[in-house]
PDB file of C-alpha atoms in Angstrom:
ATOM      1  CA  MET A   1      88.586  82.341  80.725  1.00 37.00           C
ATOM      2  CA  ALA A   2      92.057  83.891  80.719  1.00 41.00           C
ATOM      3  CA  ASP A   3      93.840  84.349  84.044  1.00 50.00           C
ATOM      4  CA  ALA A   4      93.580  87.921  85.356  1.00 48.00           C
ATOM      5  CA  LYS A   5      97.388  88.032  85.561  1.00 51.00           C
ATOM      6  CA  ASP A   6      97.561  87.566  81.784  1.00 53.00           C
ATOM      7  CA  ARG A   7      95.653  90.822  81.279  1.00 60.00           C
ATOM      8  CA  ARG A   8      97.873  92.976  83.488  1.00 69.00           C
ATOM      9  CA  VAL A   9      99.452  96.070  81.969  1.00 86.00           C
ATOM     10  CA  THR A  10     103.172  95.840  81.233  1.00 92.00           C
ATOM     11  CA  LEU A  11     104.714  98.423  83.555  1.00 96.00           C
ATOM     12  CA  LEU A  12     108.385  97.983  82.595  1.00 97.00           C
ATOM     13  CA  ALA A  13     109.766  96.603  79.346  1.00 97.00           C
ATOM     14  CA  THR A  14     113.275  96.390  77.927  1.00 97.00           C
ATOM     15  CA  ARG A  15     114.067  95.584  74.322  1.00 97.00           C
ATOM     16  CA  GLY A  16     117.545  94.579  73.210  1.00 97.00           C
ATOM     17  CA  LEU A  17     119.006  96.239  76.294  1.00 97.00           C
ATOM     18  CA  THR A  18     122.796  96.183  76.111  1.00 97.00           C
ATOM     19  CA  ARG A  19     125.628  97.709  78.133  1.00 96.00           C
ATOM     20  CA  ARG A  20     129.264  97.417  77.089  1.00 94.00           C
ATOM     21  CA  TYR A  21     132.289  98.445  79.151  1.00 90.00           C
ATOM     22  CA  ALA A  22     135.304  98.482  76.830  1.00 84.00           C
ATOM     23  CA  GLY A  23     135.639  94.807  75.846  1.00 81.00           C
ATOM     24  CA  LEU A  24     133.140  93.543  78.415  1.00 90.00           C
ATOM     25  CA  VAL A  25     129.461  93.080  77.602  1.00 93.00           C
ATOM     26  CA  ALA A  26     127.727  93.344  80.992  1.00 94.00           C
ATOM     27  CA  ILE A  27     124.155  93.226  79.609  1.00 95.00           C
ATOM     28  CA  ASP A  28     123.619  91.591  76.252  1.00 95.00           C
ATOM     29  CA  GLY A  29     120.353  92.172  74.380  1.00 95.00           C
ATOM     30  CA  VAL A  30     117.974  91.628  77.303  1.00 96.00           C
ATOM     31  CA  ASP A  31     114.233  91.617  76.581  1.00 96.00           C
ATOM     32  CA  LEU A  32     112.197  91.710  79.774  1.00 95.00           C
ATOM     33  CA  ASP A  33     108.557  92.455  80.598  1.00 95.00           C
ATOM     34  CA  VAL A  34     107.404  93.268  84.118  1.00 95.00           C
ATOM     35  CA  PRO A  35     103.604  93.354  84.469  1.00 93.00           C
ATOM     36  CA  GLU A  36     102.045  95.777  86.909  1.00 94.00           C
ATOM     37  CA  GLY A  37     101.504  94.170  90.290  1.00 93.00           C
ATOM     38  CA  GLY A  38     103.356  91.377  92.033  1.00 94.00           C
ATOM     39  CA  VAL A  39     107.010  90.559  92.672  1.00 96.00           C
ATOM     40  CA  HIS A  40     109.275  89.920  89.697  1.00 96.00           C
ATOM     41  CA  THR A  41     112.782  88.699  90.579  1.00 94.00           C
ATOM     42  CA  VAL A  42     115.985  88.806  88.544  1.00 94.00           C
ATOM     43  CA  ILE A  43     118.445  86.116  89.607  1.00 91.00           C
ATOM     44  CA  GLY A  44     121.749  84.793  88.319  1.00 89.00           C
ATOM     45  CA  PRO A  45     125.260  83.886  89.451  1.00 87.00           C
ATOM     46  CA  ASN A  46     127.804  86.517  90.474  1.00 86.00           C
ATOM     47  CA  GLY A  47     128.804  88.632  87.486  1.00 86.00           C
ATOM     48  CA  ALA A  48     125.597  87.876  85.588  1.00 90.00           C
ATOM     49  CA  GLY A  49     124.806  91.583  85.161  1.00 92.00           C
ATOM     50  CA  LYS A  50     121.950  91.968  87.650  1.00 93.00           C
ATOM     51  CA  THR A  51     123.080  95.228  89.288  1.00 92.00           C
ATOM     52  CA  THR A  52     124.068  96.664  85.909  1.00 94.00           C
ATOM     53  CA  PHE A  53     120.549  95.911  84.720  1.00 95.00           C
ATOM     54  CA  PHE A  54     119.143  97.800  87.722  1.00 95.00           C
ATOM     55  CA  ASN A  55     121.475 100.731  87.028  1.00 95.00           C
ATOM     56  CA  LEU A  56     120.202 100.900  83.463  1.00 97.00           C
ATOM     57  CA  VAL A  57     116.538 100.788  84.483  1.00 97.00           C
ATOM     58  CA  SER A  58     116.944 103.409  87.210  1.00 95.00           C
ATOM     59  CA  GLY A  59     119.006 105.761  85.039  1.00 95.00           C
ATOM     60  CA  LEU A  60     122.372 105.458  86.785  1.00 94.00           C
ATOM     61  CA  ALA A  61     123.904 103.956  83.652  1.00 94.00           C
ATOM     62  CA  THR A  62     123.265 104.602  79.958  1.00 95.00           C
ATOM     63  CA  PRO A  63     122.585 101.711  77.553  1.00 96.00           C
ATOM     64  CA  SER A  64     124.988 101.041  74.715  1.00 96.00           C
ATOM     65  CA  ALA A  65     121.990  99.810  72.733  1.00 97.00           C
ATOM     66  CA  GLY A  66     118.330  98.960  73.232  1.00 97.00           C
ATOM     67  CA  ARG A  67     115.325 100.670  74.781  1.00 97.00           C
ATOM     68  CA  ILE A  68     113.635 100.957  78.178  1.00 98.00           C
ATOM     69  CA  PHE A  69     109.886 101.587  78.403  1.00 97.00           C
ATOM     70  CA  PHE A  70     108.030 102.548  81.578  1.00 97.00           C
ATOM     71  CA  ASN A  71     104.241 102.627  81.563  1.00 94.00           C
ATOM     72  CA  GLY A  72     104.377 102.696  77.757  1.00 93.00           C
ATOM     73  CA  ALA A  73     106.776 105.669  77.483  1.00 96.00           C
ATOM     74  CA  ASP A  74     110.357 105.450  76.232  1.00 97.00           C
ATOM     75  CA  VAL A  75     112.553 106.504  79.173  1.00 97.00           C
ATOM     76  CA  THR A  76     115.863 105.277  77.753  1.00 97.00           C
ATOM     77  CA  ARG A  77     117.530 108.701  77.746  1.00 95.00           C
ATOM     78  CA  LEU A  78     115.839 110.209  80.786  1.00 96.00           C
ATOM     79  CA  PRO A  79     118.089 110.979  83.799  1.00 94.00           C
ATOM     80  CA  ALA A  80     117.540 109.228  87.132  1.00 92.00           C
ATOM     81  CA  ASP A  81     115.674 112.143  88.738  1.00 89.00           C
ATOM     82  CA  ARG A  82     113.156 112.275  85.870  1.00 91.00           C
ATOM     83  CA  ARG A  83     112.555 108.548  86.192  1.00 93.00           C
ATOM     84  CA  ALA A  84     112.053 108.962  89.938  1.00 90.00           C
ATOM     85  CA  ARG A  85     109.372 111.569  89.281  1.00 89.00           C
ATOM     86  CA  LEU A  86     107.670 109.173  86.865  1.00 93.00           C
ATOM     87  CA  GLY A  87     107.523 106.532  89.591  1.00 93.00           C
ATOM     88  CA  ILE A  88     110.717 104.428  89.543  1.00 95.00           C
ATOM     89  CA  ALA A  89     112.469 104.113  92.910  1.00 94.00           C
ATOM     90  CA  ARG A  90     115.287 101.842  94.085  1.00 93.00           C
ATOM     91  CA  THR A  91     117.501 100.706  96.914  1.00 92.00           C
ATOM     92  CA  PHE A  92     121.128  99.613  96.622  1.00 88.00           C
ATOM     93  CA  GLN A  93     123.089  96.457  97.324  1.00 82.00           C
ATOM     94  CA  ASN A  94     125.299  98.339  99.802  1.00 82.00           C
ATOM     95  CA  ILE A  95     123.428 100.270 102.483  1.00 81.00           C
ATOM     96  CA  ARG A  96     123.343 104.008 101.780  1.00 82.00           C
ATOM     97  CA  VAL A  97     121.872 105.786 104.788  1.00 87.00           C
ATOM     98  CA  PHE A  98     123.060 109.047 106.321  1.00 86.00           C
ATOM     99  CA  GLY A  99     124.122 107.936 109.786  1.00 86.00           C
ATOM    100  CA  ALA A 100     124.312 111.416 111.337  1.00 89.00           C
ATOM    101  CA  MET A 101     120.790 112.309 110.165  1.00 91.00           C
ATOM    102  CA  THR A 102     117.535 111.232 111.786  1.00 94.00           C
ATOM    103  CA  LEU A 103     115.347 108.580 110.244  1.00 95.00           C
ATOM    104  CA  LEU A 104     112.849 111.241 109.211  1.00 93.00           C
ATOM    105  CA  GLU A 105     115.572 113.353 107.591  1.00 92.00           C
ATOM    106  CA  ASN A 106     116.855 110.307 105.696  1.00 91.00           C
ATOM    107  CA  VAL A 107     113.417 109.634 104.243  1.00 93.00           C
ATOM    108  CA  LEU A 108     112.923 113.293 103.343  1.00 89.00           C
ATOM    109  CA  THR A 109     115.973 113.098 101.054  1.00 85.00           C
ATOM    110  CA  GLY A 110     114.014 110.616  98.945  1.00 79.00           C
ATOM    111  CA  LEU A 111     111.350 113.229  98.302  1.00 80.00           C
ATOM    112  CA  HIS A 112     113.740 115.824  96.890  1.00 71.00           C
ATOM    113  CA  PRO A 113     113.004 115.027  93.195  1.00 64.00           C
ATOM    114  CA  ARG A 114     109.313 115.749  93.805  1.00 67.00           C
ATOM    115  CA  LEU A 115     109.744 119.194  95.393  1.00 67.00           C
ATOM    116  CA  THR A 116     109.248 122.205  93.116  1.00 65.00           C
ATOM    117  CA  SER A 117     109.951 125.282  95.269  1.00 62.00           C
ATOM    118  CA  SER A 118     112.651 127.654  93.983  1.00 66.00           C
ATOM    119  CA  LEU A 119     115.806 128.450  95.931  1.00 71.00           C
ATOM    120  CA  LEU A 120     114.398 131.886  96.688  1.00 65.00           C
ATOM    121  CA  GLY A 121     111.173 130.342  97.946  1.00 63.00           C
ATOM    122  CA  ILE A 122     113.105 127.987 100.209  1.00 65.00           C
ATOM    123  CA  VAL A 123     115.263 130.775 101.658  1.00 67.00           C
ATOM    124  CA  ALA A 124     112.248 133.056 102.170  1.00 66.00           C
ATOM    125  CA  ARG A 125     110.109 130.135 103.397  1.00 73.00           C
ATOM    126  CA  SER A 126     107.320 131.061 101.022  1.00 72.00           C
ATOM    127  CA  PRO A 127     103.787 129.701 101.566  1.00 74.00           C
ATOM    128  CA  LYS A 128     104.368 127.233  98.738  1.00 71.00           C
ATOM    129  CA  PHE A 129     107.581 125.959 100.322  1.00 66.00           C
ATOM    130  CA  ARG A 130     105.977 125.641 103.774  1.00 73.00           C
ATOM    131  CA  ARG A 131     103.082 123.705 102.250  1.00 77.00           C
ATOM    132  CA  GLU A 132     105.472 121.377 100.423  1.00 74.00           C
ATOM    133  CA  GLU A 133     107.501 120.942 103.591  1.00 74.00           C
ATOM    134  CA  ARG A 134     104.438 119.939 105.630  1.00 78.00           C
ATOM    135  CA  ASN A 135     103.336 117.496 102.951  1.00 83.00           C
ATOM    136  CA  ALA A 136     106.834 116.005 102.694  1.00 80.00           C
ATOM    137  CA  ILE A 137     107.081 115.461 106.448  1.00 85.00           C
ATOM    138  CA  ALA A 138     103.675 113.780 106.463  1.00 86.00           C
ATOM    139  CA  ARG A 139     104.638 111.479 103.598  1.00 87.00           C
ATOM    140  CA  ALA A 140     107.969 110.644 105.229  1.00 89.00           C
ATOM    141  CA  GLY A 141     106.122 109.718 108.416  1.00 90.00           C
ATOM    142  CA  GLU A 142     103.777 107.450 106.461  1.00 92.00           C
ATOM    143  CA  ALA A 143     106.752 105.742 104.801  1.00 93.00           C
ATOM    144  CA  LEU A 144     108.390 105.118 108.179  1.00 95.00           C
ATOM    145  CA  ALA A 145     105.106 103.699 109.487  1.00 94.00           C
ATOM    146  CA  LEU A 146     104.946 101.367 106.484  1.00 93.00           C
ATOM    147  CA  VAL A 147     108.271  99.750 107.461  1.00 93.00           C
ATOM    148  CA  GLY A 148     107.573  99.801 111.203  1.00 92.00           C
ATOM    149  CA  LEU A 149     109.965 102.615 112.146  1.00 94.00           C
ATOM    150  CA  HIS A 150     107.633 105.559 112.723  1.00 91.00           C
ATOM    151  CA  ALA A 151     108.220 105.619 116.508  1.00 91.00           C
ATOM    152  CA  ARG A 152     111.971 106.050 115.918  1.00 92.00           C
ATOM    153  CA  GLY A 153     111.782 108.939 113.455  1.00 89.00           C
ATOM    154  CA  THR A 154     113.835 111.341 115.605  1.00 93.00           C
ATOM    155  CA  GLU A 155     116.676 108.862 116.209  1.00 92.00           C
ATOM    156  CA  ARG A 156     119.900 108.951 114.235  1.00 93.00           C
ATOM    157  CA  ALA A 157     120.139 106.333 111.505  1.00 92.00           C
ATOM    158  CA  SER A 158     123.481 105.149 112.900  1.00 92.00           C
ATOM    159  CA  ALA A 159     121.601 103.758 115.926  1.00 92.00           C
ATOM    160  CA  LEU A 160     119.662 101.264 113.801  1.00 92.00           C
ATOM    161  CA  SER A 161     120.468  97.596 113.427  1.00 90.00           C
ATOM    162  CA  TYR A 162     121.552  96.349 110.009  1.00 89.00           C
ATOM    163  CA  GLY A 163     118.083  95.001 109.229  1.00 89.00           C
ATOM    164  CA  ASP A 164     116.385  98.237 110.268  1.00 92.00           C
ATOM    165  CA  GLN A 165     118.776 100.248 108.096  1.00 92.00           C
ATOM    166  CA  ARG A 166     117.543  98.146 105.183  1.00 92.00           C
ATOM    167  CA  ARG A 167     113.984  99.003 106.168  1.00 92.00           C
ATOM    168  CA  LEU A 168     114.909 102.681 106.343  1.00 94.00           C
ATOM    169  CA  GLU A 169     116.214 102.518 102.771  1.00 94.00           C
ATOM    170  CA  ILE A 170     112.924 101.001 101.662  1.00 94.00           C
ATOM    171  CA  ALA A 171     111.011 103.761 103.476  1.00 94.00           C
ATOM    172  CA  ARG A 172     113.071 106.411 101.672  1.00 93.00           C
ATOM    173  CA  ALA A 173     112.371 104.767  98.316  1.00 92.00           C
ATOM    174  CA  MET A 174     108.649 104.428  99.095  1.00 93.00           C
ATOM    175  CA  ALA A 175     108.144 108.007 100.320  1.00 90.00           C
ATOM    176  CA  GLY A 176     107.568 109.295  96.797  1.00 87.00           C
ATOM    177  CA  GLY A 177     104.809 106.755  96.115  1.00 90.00           C
ATOM    178  CA  PRO A 178     106.564 104.845  93.295  1.00 93.00           C
ATOM    179  CA  ARG A 179     104.748 102.571  90.890  1.00 96.00           C
ATOM    180  CA  LEU A 180     107.879 100.411  90.533  1.00 97.00           C
ATOM    181  CA  LEU A 181     110.282  99.651  93.397  1.00 97.00           C
ATOM    182  CA  LEU A 182     113.673  98.136  92.554  1.00 97.00           C
ATOM    183  CA  LEU A 183     115.245  96.259  95.489  1.00 95.00           C
ATOM    184  CA  ASP A 184     118.887  95.239  95.024  1.00 92.00           C
ATOM    185  CA  GLU A 185     119.627  92.283  97.349  1.00 91.00           C
ATOM    186  CA  PRO A 186     117.542  93.601 100.268  1.00 90.00           C
ATOM    187  CA  ALA A 187     117.946  90.394 102.304  1.00 88.00           C
ATOM    188  CA  SER A 188     121.749  90.491 102.124  1.00 85.00           C
ATOM    189  CA  GLY A 189     123.235  90.361 105.633  1.00 83.00           C
ATOM    190  CA  MET A 190     119.899  89.789 107.356  1.00 86.00           C
ATOM    191  CA  ASN A 191     119.314  87.027 109.893  1.00 87.00           C
ATOM    192  CA  PRO A 192     116.484  84.510 109.289  1.00 88.00           C
ATOM    193  CA  ALA A 193     113.933  86.415 111.402  1.00 90.00           C
ATOM    194  CA  GLU A 194     114.712  89.692 109.627  1.00 90.00           C
ATOM    195  CA  THR A 195     114.408  87.961 106.253  1.00 90.00           C
ATOM    196  CA  VAL A 196     110.948  86.637 107.114  1.00 91.00           C
ATOM    197  CA  GLY A 197     109.902  90.138 108.180  1.00 92.00           C
ATOM    198  CA  LEU A 198     111.294  91.584 104.966  1.00 92.00           C
ATOM    199  CA  GLY A 199     109.236  89.158 102.887  1.00 93.00           C
ATOM    200  CA  ALA A 200     106.091  90.227 104.721  1.00 94.00           C
ATOM    201  CA  LEU A 201     106.977  93.900 104.176  1.00 95.00           C
ATOM    202  CA  ILE A 202     107.508  93.395 100.440  1.00 95.00           C
ATOM    203  CA  ARG A 203     104.165  91.627 100.155  1.00 95.00           C
ATOM    204  CA  SER A 204     102.445  94.508 101.983  1.00 94.00           C
ATOM    205  CA  ILE A 205     104.056  96.969  99.545  1.00 95.00           C
ATOM    206  CA  VAL A 206     102.724  94.964  96.597  1.00 95.00           C
ATOM    207  CA  ASP A 207      99.276  94.667  98.179  1.00 93.00           C
ATOM    208  CA  ALA A 208      99.221  98.473  98.522  1.00 92.00           C
ATOM    209  CA  GLY A 209      99.723  98.868  94.761  1.00 93.00           C
ATOM    210  CA  THR A 210     103.471  99.087  94.096  1.00 96.00           C
ATOM    211  CA  THR A 211     105.143  96.615  91.731  1.00 97.00           C
ATOM    212  CA  VAL A 212     108.431  95.178  93.024  1.00 97.00           C
ATOM    213  CA  LEU A 213     111.412  94.217  90.869  1.00 97.00           C
ATOM    214  CA  LEU A 214     113.891  92.309  93.010  1.00 94.00           C
ATOM    215  CA  VAL A 215     117.494  91.145  92.709  1.00 93.00           C
ATOM    216  CA  GLU A 216     118.363  88.538  95.320  1.00 87.00           C
ATOM    217  CA  HIS A 217     120.737  85.599  95.951  1.00 82.00           C
ATOM    218  CA  ASP A 218     118.735  83.902  98.724  1.00 81.00           C
ATOM    219  CA  MET A 219     116.905  81.290  96.646  1.00 80.00           C
ATOM    220  CA  HIS A 220     114.615  80.178  99.468  1.00 82.00           C
ATOM    221  CA  PHE A 221     113.529  83.796  99.889  1.00 87.00           C
ATOM    222  CA  VAL A 222     113.106  84.276  96.125  1.00 86.00           C
ATOM    223  CA  MET A 223     111.109  81.120  95.486  1.00 85.00           C
ATOM    224  CA  GLY A 224     108.709  81.790  98.335  1.00 86.00           C
ATOM    225  CA  LEU A 225     108.063  85.417  97.401  1.00 91.00           C
ATOM    226  CA  SER A 226     108.266  85.806  93.621  1.00 93.00           C
ATOM    227  CA  ASP A 227     105.413  85.693  91.150  1.00 94.00           C
ATOM    228  CA  SER A 228     107.831  85.411  88.208  1.00 93.00           C
ATOM    229  CA  VAL A 229     111.568  85.003  87.697  1.00 93.00           C
ATOM    230  CA  THR A 230     114.077  86.098  85.061  1.00 94.00           C
ATOM    231  CA  VAL A 231     117.508  84.470  85.051  1.00 93.00           C
ATOM    232  CA  LEU A 232     120.597  86.246  83.699  1.00 93.00           C
ATOM    233  CA  ASN A 233     123.905  84.569  82.922  1.00 92.00           C
ATOM    234  CA  PHE A 234     126.869  86.428  81.430  1.00 91.00           C
ATOM    235  CA  GLY A 235     124.538  89.341  80.710  1.00 93.00           C
ATOM    236  CA  ARG A 236     122.011  87.306  78.732  1.00 93.00           C
ATOM    237  CA  CYS A 237     118.507  86.228  79.650  1.00 94.00           C
ATOM    238  CA  ILE A 238     118.459  82.406  79.789  1.00 93.00           C
ATOM    239  CA  PHE A 239     115.064  81.923  81.429  1.00 93.00           C
ATOM    240  CA  ALA A 240     111.809  83.761  82.158  1.00 92.00           C
ATOM    241  CA  GLY A 241     108.865  82.133  83.878  1.00 91.00           C
ATOM    242  CA  SER A 242     107.510  80.876  87.163  1.00 91.00           C
ATOM    243  CA  PRO A 243     109.702  80.102  90.205  1.00 88.00           C
ATOM    244  CA  ALA A 244     108.704  76.437  90.005  1.00 87.00           C
ATOM    245  CA  ALA A 245     109.761  76.221  86.352  1.00 89.00           C
ATOM    246  CA  ALA A 246     113.042  77.999  87.140  1.00 87.00           C
ATOM    247  CA  ARG A 247     113.933  75.390  89.753  1.00 83.00           C
ATOM    248  CA  ALA A 248     113.532  72.601  87.191  1.00 85.00           C
ATOM    249  CA  ASP A 249     115.124  74.300  84.169  1.00 88.00           C
ATOM    250  CA  PRO A 250     118.422  72.598  83.141  1.00 86.00           C
ATOM    251  CA  GLY A 251     119.960  75.891  81.955  1.00 86.00           C
ATOM    252  CA  VAL A 252     119.225  77.575  85.285  1.00 87.00           C
ATOM    253  CA  ILE A 253     120.624  74.626  87.234  1.00 85.00           C
ATOM    254  CA  GLU A 254     123.782  74.656  85.121  1.00 83.00           C
ATOM    255  CA  ALA A 255     124.258  78.430  85.551  1.00 82.00           C
ATOM    256  CA  TYR A 256     124.173  78.086  89.326  1.00 75.00           C
ATOM    257  CA  LEU A 257     125.839  74.702  89.859  1.00 58.00           C
ATOM    258  CA  GLY A 258     128.050  74.222  86.807  1.00 62.00           C
ATOM    259  CA  ALA A 259     127.701  71.812  83.901  1.00 54.00           C
ATOM    260  CA  LYS A 260     129.207  68.758  85.671  1.00 53.00           C
ATOM    261  CA  VAL A 261     126.989  69.019  88.738  1.00 48.00           C
ATOM    262  CA  ALA A 262     123.931  69.709  86.575  1.00 50.00           C
ATOM    263  CA  ALA A 263     124.693  66.600  84.482  1.00 56.00           C
ATOM    264  CA  ARG A 264     124.995  64.425  87.610  1.00 55.00           C
ATOM    265  CA  LEU A 265     121.665  65.721  88.932  1.00 47.00           C
ATOM    266  CA  ALA A 266     119.978  65.058  85.572  1.00 52.00           C
ATOM    267  CA  ALA A 267     121.336  61.470  85.542  1.00 57.00           C
ATOM    268  CA  ARG A 268     119.766  60.594  88.904  1.00 54.00           C
TER     269      ARG A 268
END
């Protein structure tokens, strides 16, 4: 009998995805399939094109060639806000919280693409707007509870520790109920205890029905959390498979350690 994972629907797919910047090819013909459910991680050395790939998937950059499919639909030319409404959310490598705003207000900004009231309705506080506002506040509270910050909703974001600011970013991304969550180096700057807590949070997000696509440099974190791994090097995909297979793949070892070190390891 086939493994249940083999029958999962492909949620995100890229075909020949390419991004050129003048003479530089940042992403070079990447084909990638992310099945619905689980944690799929994109790894690679610095300059491999990981963040550029995220920018292309989330709509912050436009491909030079290739296609992006989400839940079977071609979203290649859709702007970021349209993709957010379809269910793609992301966080960023550098923390982007509004320090002077409360935690609740920060999360509410993540719901903006899903609000439909007109400017007139907002100014007049129409019944529709008030209903949307109540629903948004409730959803923001649920997102804060998910990351363990609900009791601090009225505090300013600037009062949070570095690790909790990361959690706040995840809450903001999760408030809209995405089907796919893109996390760009979420463990960066965290201490070991915070990293362990982050892994547990990501697993709880997956268990609740959201697929996670992760970029991360912490290999211990990646190998213990990921269901599958894609490796980029100089913008090209050089490996796709299980974490265990990635650890043993000569091309992956060479990309991270260099050809000479990889050759010495292979000779042992």
